[in-house]
Amino acid sequence: MIVFHLARADNGVIGRDGGLPWRLPADLKRFKAQTMGKPMVMGRKTFESFPSPLPGRRHIVLTRDAAWAAPGAEVAHSPEAAIALAGAGEVAVIGGAEVFALFLDRADRIELTEVHVEAEGDAKVPRFGPEWQETAREDYPAEGTHPAYSFVTLERSA
């Protein structure tokens, strides 16, 4: 099973300058809980945005650069190779935008944090199409410097 994990602003922005354009501790806590113990597939830029590999998870990095390597990363050069490396069970696809586009036709579920802001950024993911059905939603108001957000689960319709 392939599950996307992402936070996206209302205008589609998911990143700015290699990082997140907002700070949402609840989203980071949810991401950790949902990905712990699972293989995570990501692009090189996403991997390099972490200060170090995230504990308790495998980091499968999809890159076109045949010479790229980094401590804590398992390298794949195609979506098929990344899936083969991940093995059986749930695979967490965590970005960036190009990686989400590569895996969209294979994804079974999307764990989305809708961040209710119009963010400035250089990485965007468009809205998901009609083949995705919302199966869960939790809405949270803005609090202090943190914007309002919603935790949403989308599942591919049959």
mmCIF file with all atom_site columns, C-alpha atoms in Angstrom:
data_model
loop_
_atom_site.group_PDB
_atom_site.id
_atom_site.type_symbol
_atom_site.label_atom_id
_atom_site.label_alt_id
_atom_site.label_comp_id
_atom_site.label_asym_id
_atom_site.label_entity_id
_atom_site.label_seq_id
_atom_site.pdbx_PDB_ins_code
_atom_site.Cartn_x
_atom_site.Cartn_y
_atom_site.Cartn_z
_atom_site.occupancy
_atom_site.B_iso_or_equiv
_atom_site.pdbx_formal_charge
_atom_site.auth_seq_id
_atom_site.auth_comp_id
_atom_site.auth_asym_id
_atom_site.auth_atom_id
_atom_site.pdbx_PDB_model_num
ATOM 1   C CA . MET A 1 1   ? 0.000   0.000  0.000   1.00 0.00 ? 1   MET A CA 1
ATOM 2   C CA . ILE A 1 2   ? 1.335   3.427  -0.964  1.00 0.00 ? 2   ILE A CA 1
ATOM 3   C CA . VAL A 1 3   ? 0.337   6.318  1.277   1.00 0.00 ? 3   VAL A CA 1
ATOM 4   C CA . PHE A 1 4   ? 1.166   9.972  0.624   1.00 0.00 ? 4   PHE A CA 1
ATOM 5   C CA . HIS A 1 5   ? 1.974   12.173 3.630   1.00 0.00 ? 5   HIS A CA 1
ATOM 6   C CA . LEU A 1 6   ? 1.967   15.894 2.959   1.00 0.00 ? 6   LEU A CA 1
ATOM 7   C CA . ALA A 1 7   ? 0.952   19.311 4.186   1.00 0.00 ? 7   ALA A CA 1
ATOM 8   C CA . ARG A 1 8   ? -0.354  21.693 1.530   1.00 0.00 ? 8   ARG A CA 1
ATOM 9   C CA . ALA A 1 9   ? -1.473  25.309 1.727   1.00 0.00 ? 9   ALA A CA 1
ATOM 10  C CA . ASP A 1 10  ? -4.847  26.283 0.292   1.00 0.00 ? 10  ASP A CA 1
ATOM 11  C CA . ASN A 1 11  ? -3.033  27.579 -2.820  1.00 0.00 ? 11  ASN A CA 1
ATOM 12  C CA . GLY A 1 12  ? -1.165  24.275 -3.362  1.00 0.00 ? 12  GLY A CA 1
ATOM 13  C CA . VAL A 1 13  ? 2.207   25.293 -1.899  1.00 0.00 ? 13  VAL A CA 1
ATOM 14  C CA . ILE A 1 14  ? 4.058   22.489 -0.066  1.00 0.00 ? 14  ILE A CA 1
ATOM 15  C CA . GLY A 1 15  ? 7.518   24.035 0.279   1.00 0.00 ? 15  GLY A CA 1
ATOM 16  C CA . ARG A 1 16  ? 9.726   27.084 0.106   1.00 0.00 ? 16  ARG A CA 1
ATOM 17  C CA . ASP A 1 17  ? 13.523  27.121 -0.236  1.00 0.00 ? 17  ASP A CA 1
ATOM 18  C CA . GLY A 1 18  ? 13.828  23.476 0.823   1.00 0.00 ? 18  GLY A CA 1
ATOM 19  C CA . GLY A 1 19  ? 11.642  23.805 3.913   1.00 0.00 ? 19  GLY A CA 1
ATOM 20  C CA . LEU A 1 20  ? 8.067   24.254 5.062   1.00 0.00 ? 20  LEU A CA 1
ATOM 21  C CA . PRO A 1 21  ? 6.541   27.750 4.786   1.00 0.00 ? 21  PRO A CA 1
ATOM 22  C CA . TRP A 1 22  ? 4.761   27.343 8.160   1.00 0.00 ? 22  TRP A CA 1
ATOM 23  C CA . ARG A 1 23  ? 5.307   25.877 11.595  1.00 0.00 ? 23  ARG A CA 1
ATOM 24  C CA . LEU A 1 24  ? 2.643   23.420 12.740  1.00 0.00 ? 24  LEU A CA 1
ATOM 25  C CA . PRO A 1 25  ? 3.806   21.224 15.643  1.00 0.00 ? 25  PRO A CA 1
ATOM 26  C CA . ALA A 1 26  ? 0.607   19.117 15.469  1.00 0.00 ? 26  ALA A CA 1
ATOM 27  C CA . ASP A 1 27  ? 1.336   18.272 11.819  1.00 0.00 ? 27  ASP A CA 1
ATOM 28  C CA . LEU A 1 28  ? 4.903   17.203 12.619  1.00 0.00 ? 28  LEU A CA 1
ATOM 29  C CA . LYS A 1 29  ? 3.622   15.037 15.495  1.00 0.00 ? 29  LYS A CA 1
ATOM 30  C CA . ARG A 1 30  ? 1.026   13.406 13.194  1.00 0.00 ? 30  ARG A CA 1
ATOM 31  C CA . PHE A 1 31  ? 3.663   12.834 10.490  1.00 0.00 ? 31  PHE A CA 1
ATOM 32  C CA . LYS A 1 32  ? 5.962   11.140 12.988  1.00 0.00 ? 32  LYS A CA 1
ATOM 33  C CA . ALA A 1 33  ? 3.172   8.899  14.339  1.00 0.00 ? 33  ALA A CA 1
ATOM 34  C CA . GLN A 1 34  ? 2.018   7.906  10.848  1.00 0.00 ? 34  GLN A CA 1
ATOM 35  C CA . THR A 1 35  ? 5.467   7.176  9.396   1.00 0.00 ? 35  THR A CA 1
ATOM 36  C CA . MET A 1 36  ? 7.280   5.616  12.361  1.00 0.00 ? 36  MET A CA 1
ATOM 37  C CA . GLY A 1 37  ? 8.613   2.160  11.500  1.00 0.00 ? 37  GLY A CA 1
ATOM 38  C CA . LYS A 1 38  ? 7.736   2.491  7.809   1.00 0.00 ? 38  LYS A CA 1
ATOM 39  C CA . PRO A 1 39  ? 9.957   2.895  4.771   1.00 0.00 ? 39  PRO A CA 1
ATOM 40  C CA . MET A 1 40  ? 9.709   6.453  3.457   1.00 0.00 ? 40  MET A CA 1
ATOM 41  C CA . VAL A 1 41  ? 10.232  7.294  -0.216  1.00 0.00 ? 41  VAL A CA 1
ATOM 42  C CA . MET A 1 42  ? 11.367  10.830 -0.950  1.00 0.00 ? 42  MET A CA 1
ATOM 43  C CA . GLY A 1 43  ? 13.302  12.909 -3.408  1.00 0.00 ? 43  GLY A CA 1
ATOM 44  C CA . ARG A 1 44  ? 16.871  13.999 -2.805  1.00 0.00 ? 44  ARG A CA 1
ATOM 45  C CA . LYS A 1 45  ? 15.916  17.597 -1.941  1.00 0.00 ? 45  LYS A CA 1
ATOM 46  C CA . THR A 1 46  ? 13.430  16.384 0.671   1.00 0.00 ? 46  THR A CA 1
ATOM 47  C CA . PHE A 1 47  ? 16.078  14.122 2.215   1.00 0.00 ? 47  PHE A CA 1
ATOM 48  C CA . GLU A 1 48  ? 18.604  16.961 2.239   1.00 0.00 ? 48  GLU A CA 1
ATOM 49  C CA . SER A 1 49  ? 16.085  19.257 3.984   1.00 0.00 ? 49  SER A CA 1
ATOM 50  C CA . PHE A 1 50  ? 16.332  17.108 7.147   1.00 0.00 ? 50  PHE A CA 1
ATOM 51  C CA . PRO A 1 51  ? 19.087  17.996 9.621   1.00 0.00 ? 51  PRO A CA 1
ATOM 52  C CA . SER A 1 52  ? 19.771  14.240 9.842   1.00 0.00 ? 52  SER A CA 1
ATOM 53  C CA . PRO A 1 53  ? 17.852  11.054 8.971   1.00 0.00 ? 53  PRO A CA 1
ATOM 54  C CA . LEU A 1 54  ? 14.638  10.756 10.973  1.00 0.00 ? 54  LEU A CA 1
ATOM 55  C CA . PRO A 1 55  ? 14.868  8.050  13.635  1.00 0.00 ? 55  PRO A CA 1
ATOM 56  C CA . GLY A 1 56  ? 12.859  4.840  13.361  1.00 0.00 ? 56  GLY A CA 1
ATOM 57  C CA . ARG A 1 57  ? 12.259  5.005  9.623   1.00 0.00 ? 57  ARG A CA 1
ATOM 58  C CA . ARG A 1 58  ? 14.033  3.904  6.452   1.00 0.00 ? 58  ARG A CA 1
ATOM 59  C CA . HIS A 1 59  ? 14.899  6.683  4.000   1.00 0.00 ? 59  HIS A CA 1
ATOM 60  C CA . ILE A 1 60  ? 14.595  5.578  0.367   1.00 0.00 ? 60  ILE A CA 1
ATOM 61  C CA . VAL A 1 61  ? 15.788  8.460  -1.787  1.00 0.00 ? 61  VAL A CA 1
ATOM 62  C CA . LEU A 1 62  ? 14.712  8.680  -5.409  1.00 0.00 ? 62  LEU A CA 1
ATOM 63  C CA . THR A 1 63  ? 17.292  10.528 -7.511  1.00 0.00 ? 63  THR A CA 1
ATOM 64  C CA . ARG A 1 64  ? 18.410  10.710 -11.130 1.00 0.00 ? 64  ARG A CA 1
ATOM 65  C CA . ASP A 1 65  ? 22.013  11.246 -9.988  1.00 0.00 ? 65  ASP A CA 1
ATOM 66  C CA . ALA A 1 66  ? 23.725  7.841  -10.285 1.00 0.00 ? 66  ALA A CA 1
ATOM 67  C CA . ALA A 1 67  ? 26.640  9.019  -8.121  1.00 0.00 ? 67  ALA A CA 1
ATOM 68  C CA . TRP A 1 68  ? 24.567  10.462 -5.244  1.00 0.00 ? 68  TRP A CA 1
ATOM 69  C CA . ALA A 1 69  ? 24.877  8.829  -1.825  1.00 0.00 ? 69  ALA A CA 1
ATOM 70  C CA . ALA A 1 70  ? 24.391  9.970  1.764   1.00 0.00 ? 70  ALA A CA 1
ATOM 71  C CA . PRO A 1 71  ? 24.599  8.338  5.198   1.00 0.00 ? 71  PRO A CA 1
ATOM 72  C CA . GLY A 1 72  ? 21.208  6.934  6.184   1.00 0.00 ? 72  GLY A CA 1
ATOM 73  C CA . ALA A 1 73  ? 19.856  6.931  2.619   1.00 0.00 ? 73  ALA A CA 1
ATOM 74  C CA . GLU A 1 74  ? 19.004  3.943  0.451   1.00 0.00 ? 74  GLU A CA 1
ATOM 75  C CA . VAL A 1 75  ? 19.194  5.120  -3.161  1.00 0.00 ? 75  VAL A CA 1
ATOM 76  C CA . ALA A 1 76  ? 16.717  4.288  -5.927  1.00 0.00 ? 76  ALA A CA 1
ATOM 77  C CA . HIS A 1 77  ? 16.691  5.606  -9.487  1.00 0.00 ? 77  HIS A CA 1
ATOM 78  C CA . SER A 1 78  ? 13.084  4.789  -10.450 1.00 0.00 ? 78  SER A CA 1
ATOM 79  C CA . PRO A 1 79  ? 9.717   4.490  -8.702  1.00 0.00 ? 79  PRO A CA 1
ATOM 80  C CA . GLU A 1 80  ? 9.807   0.729  -9.347  1.00 0.00 ? 80  GLU A CA 1
ATOM 81  C CA . ALA A 1 81  ? 13.227  0.435  -7.706  1.00 0.00 ? 81  ALA A CA 1
ATOM 82  C CA . ALA A 1 82  ? 12.026  2.458  -4.711  1.00 0.00 ? 82  ALA A CA 1
ATOM 83  C CA . ILE A 1 83  ? 8.993   0.190  -4.260  1.00 0.00 ? 83  ILE A CA 1
ATOM 84  C CA . ALA A 1 84  ? 11.183  -2.910 -4.573  1.00 0.00 ? 84  ALA A CA 1
ATOM 85  C CA . LEU A 1 85  ? 13.563  -1.545 -1.918  1.00 0.00 ? 85  LEU A CA 1
ATOM 86  C CA . ALA A 1 86  ? 10.643  -0.756 0.405   1.00 0.00 ? 86  ALA A CA 1
ATOM 87  C CA . GLY A 1 87  ? 9.338   -4.311 0.247   1.00 0.00 ? 87  GLY A CA 1
ATOM 88  C CA . ALA A 1 88  ? 5.906   -5.525 1.324   1.00 0.00 ? 88  ALA A CA 1
ATOM 89  C CA . GLY A 1 89  ? 3.623   -3.467 3.540   1.00 0.00 ? 89  GLY A CA 1
ATOM 90  C CA . GLU A 1 90  ? 2.829   0.219  3.750   1.00 0.00 ? 90  GLU A CA 1
ATOM 91  C CA . VAL A 1 91  ? 5.179   2.641  2.017   1.00 0.00 ? 91  VAL A CA 1
ATOM 92  C CA . ALA A 1 92  ? 5.113   6.312  3.045   1.00 0.00 ? 92  ALA A CA 1
ATOM 93  C CA . VAL A 1 93  ? 5.723   8.687  0.132   1.00 0.00 ? 93  VAL A CA 1
ATOM 94  C CA . ILE A 1 94  ? 6.710   12.029 1.642   1.00 0.00 ? 94  ILE A CA 1
ATOM 95  C CA . GLY A 1 95  ? 7.655   14.302 -1.259  1.00 0.00 ? 95  GLY A CA 1
ATOM 96  C CA . GLY A 1 96  ? 8.550   16.524 -2.849  1.00 0.00 ? 96  GLY A CA 1
ATOM 97  C CA . ALA A 1 97  ? 6.240   17.599 -5.617  1.00 0.00 ? 97  ALA A CA 1
ATOM 98  C CA . GLU A 1 98  ? 8.012   15.616 -8.379  1.00 0.00 ? 98  GLU A CA 1
ATOM 99  C CA . VAL A 1 99  ? 7.939   12.425 -6.302  1.00 0.00 ? 99  VAL A CA 1
ATOM 100 C CA . PHE A 1 100 ? 4.235   12.856 -5.532  1.00 0.00 ? 100 PHE A CA 1
ATOM 101 C CA . ALA A 1 101 ? 3.575   13.259 -9.279  1.00 0.00 ? 101 ALA A CA 1
ATOM 102 C CA . LEU A 1 102 ? 5.572   10.095 -10.059 1.00 0.00 ? 102 LEU A CA 1
ATOM 103 C CA . PHE A 1 103 ? 3.620   8.003  -7.529  1.00 0.00 ? 103 PHE A CA 1
ATOM 104 C CA . LEU A 1 104 ? 0.131   9.514  -7.886  1.00 0.00 ? 104 LEU A CA 1
ATOM 105 C CA . ASP A 1 105 ? -1.209  6.710  -10.120 1.00 0.00 ? 105 ASP A CA 1
ATOM 106 C CA . ARG A 1 106 ? 0.036   4.109  -7.610  1.00 0.00 ? 106 ARG A CA 1
ATOM 107 C CA . ALA A 1 107 ? -1.141  5.757  -4.389  1.00 0.00 ? 107 ALA A CA 1
ATOM 108 C CA . ASP A 1 108 ? -3.878  4.117  -2.323  1.00 0.00 ? 108 ASP A CA 1
ATOM 109 C CA . ARG A 1 109 ? -4.373  6.744  0.393   1.00 0.00 ? 109 ARG A CA 1
ATOM 110 C CA . ILE A 1 110 ? -3.407  10.345 1.088   1.00 0.00 ? 110 ILE A CA 1
ATOM 111 C CA . GLU A 1 111 ? -2.848  11.699 4.591   1.00 0.00 ? 111 GLU A CA 1
ATOM 112 C CA . LEU A 1 112 ? -3.127  15.420 3.943   1.00 0.00 ? 112 LEU A CA 1
ATOM 113 C CA . THR A 1 113 ? -2.772  18.369 6.254   1.00 0.00 ? 113 THR A CA 1
ATOM 114 C CA . GLU A 1 114 ? -4.619  21.284 4.667   1.00 0.00 ? 114 GLU A CA 1
ATOM 115 C CA . VAL A 1 115 ? -2.910  24.431 5.944   1.00 0.00 ? 115 VAL A CA 1
ATOM 116 C CA . HIS A 1 116 ? -5.420  27.264 5.656   1.00 0.00 ? 116 HIS A CA 1
ATOM 117 C CA . VAL A 1 117 ? -3.094  29.968 4.350   1.00 0.00 ? 117 VAL A CA 1
ATOM 118 C CA . GLU A 1 118 ? -2.073  31.343 0.973   1.00 0.00 ? 118 GLU A CA 1
ATOM 119 C CA . ALA A 1 119 ? 1.626   30.553 1.322   1.00 0.00 ? 119 ALA A CA 1
ATOM 120 C CA . GLU A 1 120 ? 4.509   31.754 -0.800  1.00 0.00 ? 120 GLU A CA 1
ATOM 121 C CA . GLY A 1 121 ? 6.621   28.891 -2.052  1.00 0.00 ? 121 GLY A CA 1
ATOM 122 C CA . ASP A 1 122 ? 8.474   27.215 -4.888  1.00 0.00 ? 122 ASP A CA 1
ATOM 123 C CA . ALA A 1 123 ? 7.036   23.695 -4.608  1.00 0.00 ? 123 ALA A CA 1
ATOM 124 C CA . LYS A 1 124 ? 3.370   23.011 -5.331  1.00 0.00 ? 124 LYS A CA 1
ATOM 125 C CA . VAL A 1 125 ? 1.064   19.999 -5.487  1.00 0.00 ? 125 VAL A CA 1
ATOM 126 C CA . PRO A 1 126 ? -2.265  20.483 -7.279  1.00 0.00 ? 126 PRO A CA 1
ATOM 127 C CA . ARG A 1 127 ? -5.589  19.466 -5.784  1.00 0.00 ? 127 ARG A CA 1
ATOM 128 C CA . PHE A 1 128 ? -6.292  15.763 -6.035  1.00 0.00 ? 128 PHE A CA 1
ATOM 129 C CA . GLY A 1 129 ? -8.843  14.667 -8.639  1.00 0.00 ? 129 GLY A CA 1
ATOM 130 C CA . PRO A 1 130 ? -12.340 13.219 -8.348  1.00 0.00 ? 130 PRO A CA 1
ATOM 131 C CA . GLU A 1 131 ? -10.984 9.663  -7.970  1.00 0.00 ? 131 GLU A CA 1
ATOM 132 C CA . TRP A 1 132 ? -10.085 10.636 -4.368  1.00 0.00 ? 132 TRP A CA 1
ATOM 133 C CA . GLN A 1 133 ? -12.809 10.480 -1.721  1.00 0.00 ? 133 GLN A CA 1
ATOM 134 C CA . GLU A 1 134 ? -12.511 12.182 1.631   1.00 0.00 ? 134 GLU A CA 1
ATOM 135 C CA . THR A 1 135 ? -13.004 9.582  4.379   1.00 0.00 ? 135 THR A CA 1
ATOM 136 C CA . ALA A 1 136 ? -11.949 11.566 7.457   1.00 0.00 ? 136 ALA A CA 1
ATOM 137 C CA . ARG A 1 137 ? -11.497 15.224 8.455   1.00 0.00 ? 137 ARG A CA 1
ATOM 138 C CA . GLU A 1 138 ? -10.504 16.997 11.648  1.00 0.00 ? 138 GLU A CA 1
ATOM 139 C CA . ASP A 1 139 ? -10.546 20.820 11.596  1.00 0.00 ? 139 ASP A CA 1
ATOM 140 C CA . TYR A 1 140 ? -8.458  22.961 13.957  1.00 0.00 ? 140 TYR A CA 1
ATOM 141 C CA . PRO A 1 141 ? -8.599  26.760 14.428  1.00 0.00 ? 141 PRO A CA 1
ATOM 142 C CA . ALA A 1 142 ? -5.635  29.119 14.179  1.00 0.00 ? 142 ALA A CA 1
ATOM 143 C CA . GLU A 1 143 ? -3.785  29.435 17.448  1.00 0.00 ? 143 GLU A CA 1
ATOM 144 C CA . GLY A 1 144 ? -1.196  32.115 18.176  1.00 0.00 ? 144 GLY A CA 1
ATOM 145 C CA . THR A 1 145 ? 1.242   32.183 15.245  1.00 0.00 ? 145 THR A CA 1
ATOM 146 C CA . HIS A 1 146 ? 0.013   28.809 13.926  1.00 0.00 ? 146 HIS A CA 1
ATOM 147 C CA . PRO A 1 147 ? -2.521  28.936 11.064  1.00 0.00 ? 147 PRO A CA 1
ATOM 148 C CA . ALA A 1 148 ? -5.802  27.017 10.996  1.00 0.00 ? 148 ALA A CA 1
ATOM 149 C CA . TYR A 1 149 ? -5.469  23.544 9.512   1.00 0.00 ? 149 TYR A CA 1
ATOM 150 C CA . SER A 1 150 ? -7.342  20.329 8.790   1.00 0.00 ? 150 SER A CA 1
ATOM 151 C CA . PHE A 1 151 ? -6.180  16.729 8.942   1.00 0.00 ? 151 PHE A CA 1
ATOM 152 C CA . VAL A 1 152 ? -7.780  14.978 5.964   1.00 0.00 ? 152 VAL A CA 1
ATOM 153 C CA . THR A 1 153 ? -7.673  11.358 4.796   1.00 0.00 ? 153 THR A CA 1
ATOM 154 C CA . LEU A 1 154 ? -8.384  10.694 1.117   1.00 0.00 ? 154 LEU A CA 1
ATOM 155 C CA . GLU A 1 155 ? -8.830  7.222  -0.344  1.00 0.00 ? 155 GLU A CA 1
ATOM 156 C CA . ARG A 1 156 ? -8.912  6.223  -3.971  1.00 0.00 ? 156 ARG A CA 1
ATOM 157 C CA . SER A 1 157 ? -12.452 5.311  -5.014  1.00 0.00 ? 157 SER A CA 1
ATOM 158 C CA . ALA A 1 158 ? -12.977 1.951  -6.677  1.00 0.00 ? 158 ALA A CA 1
#
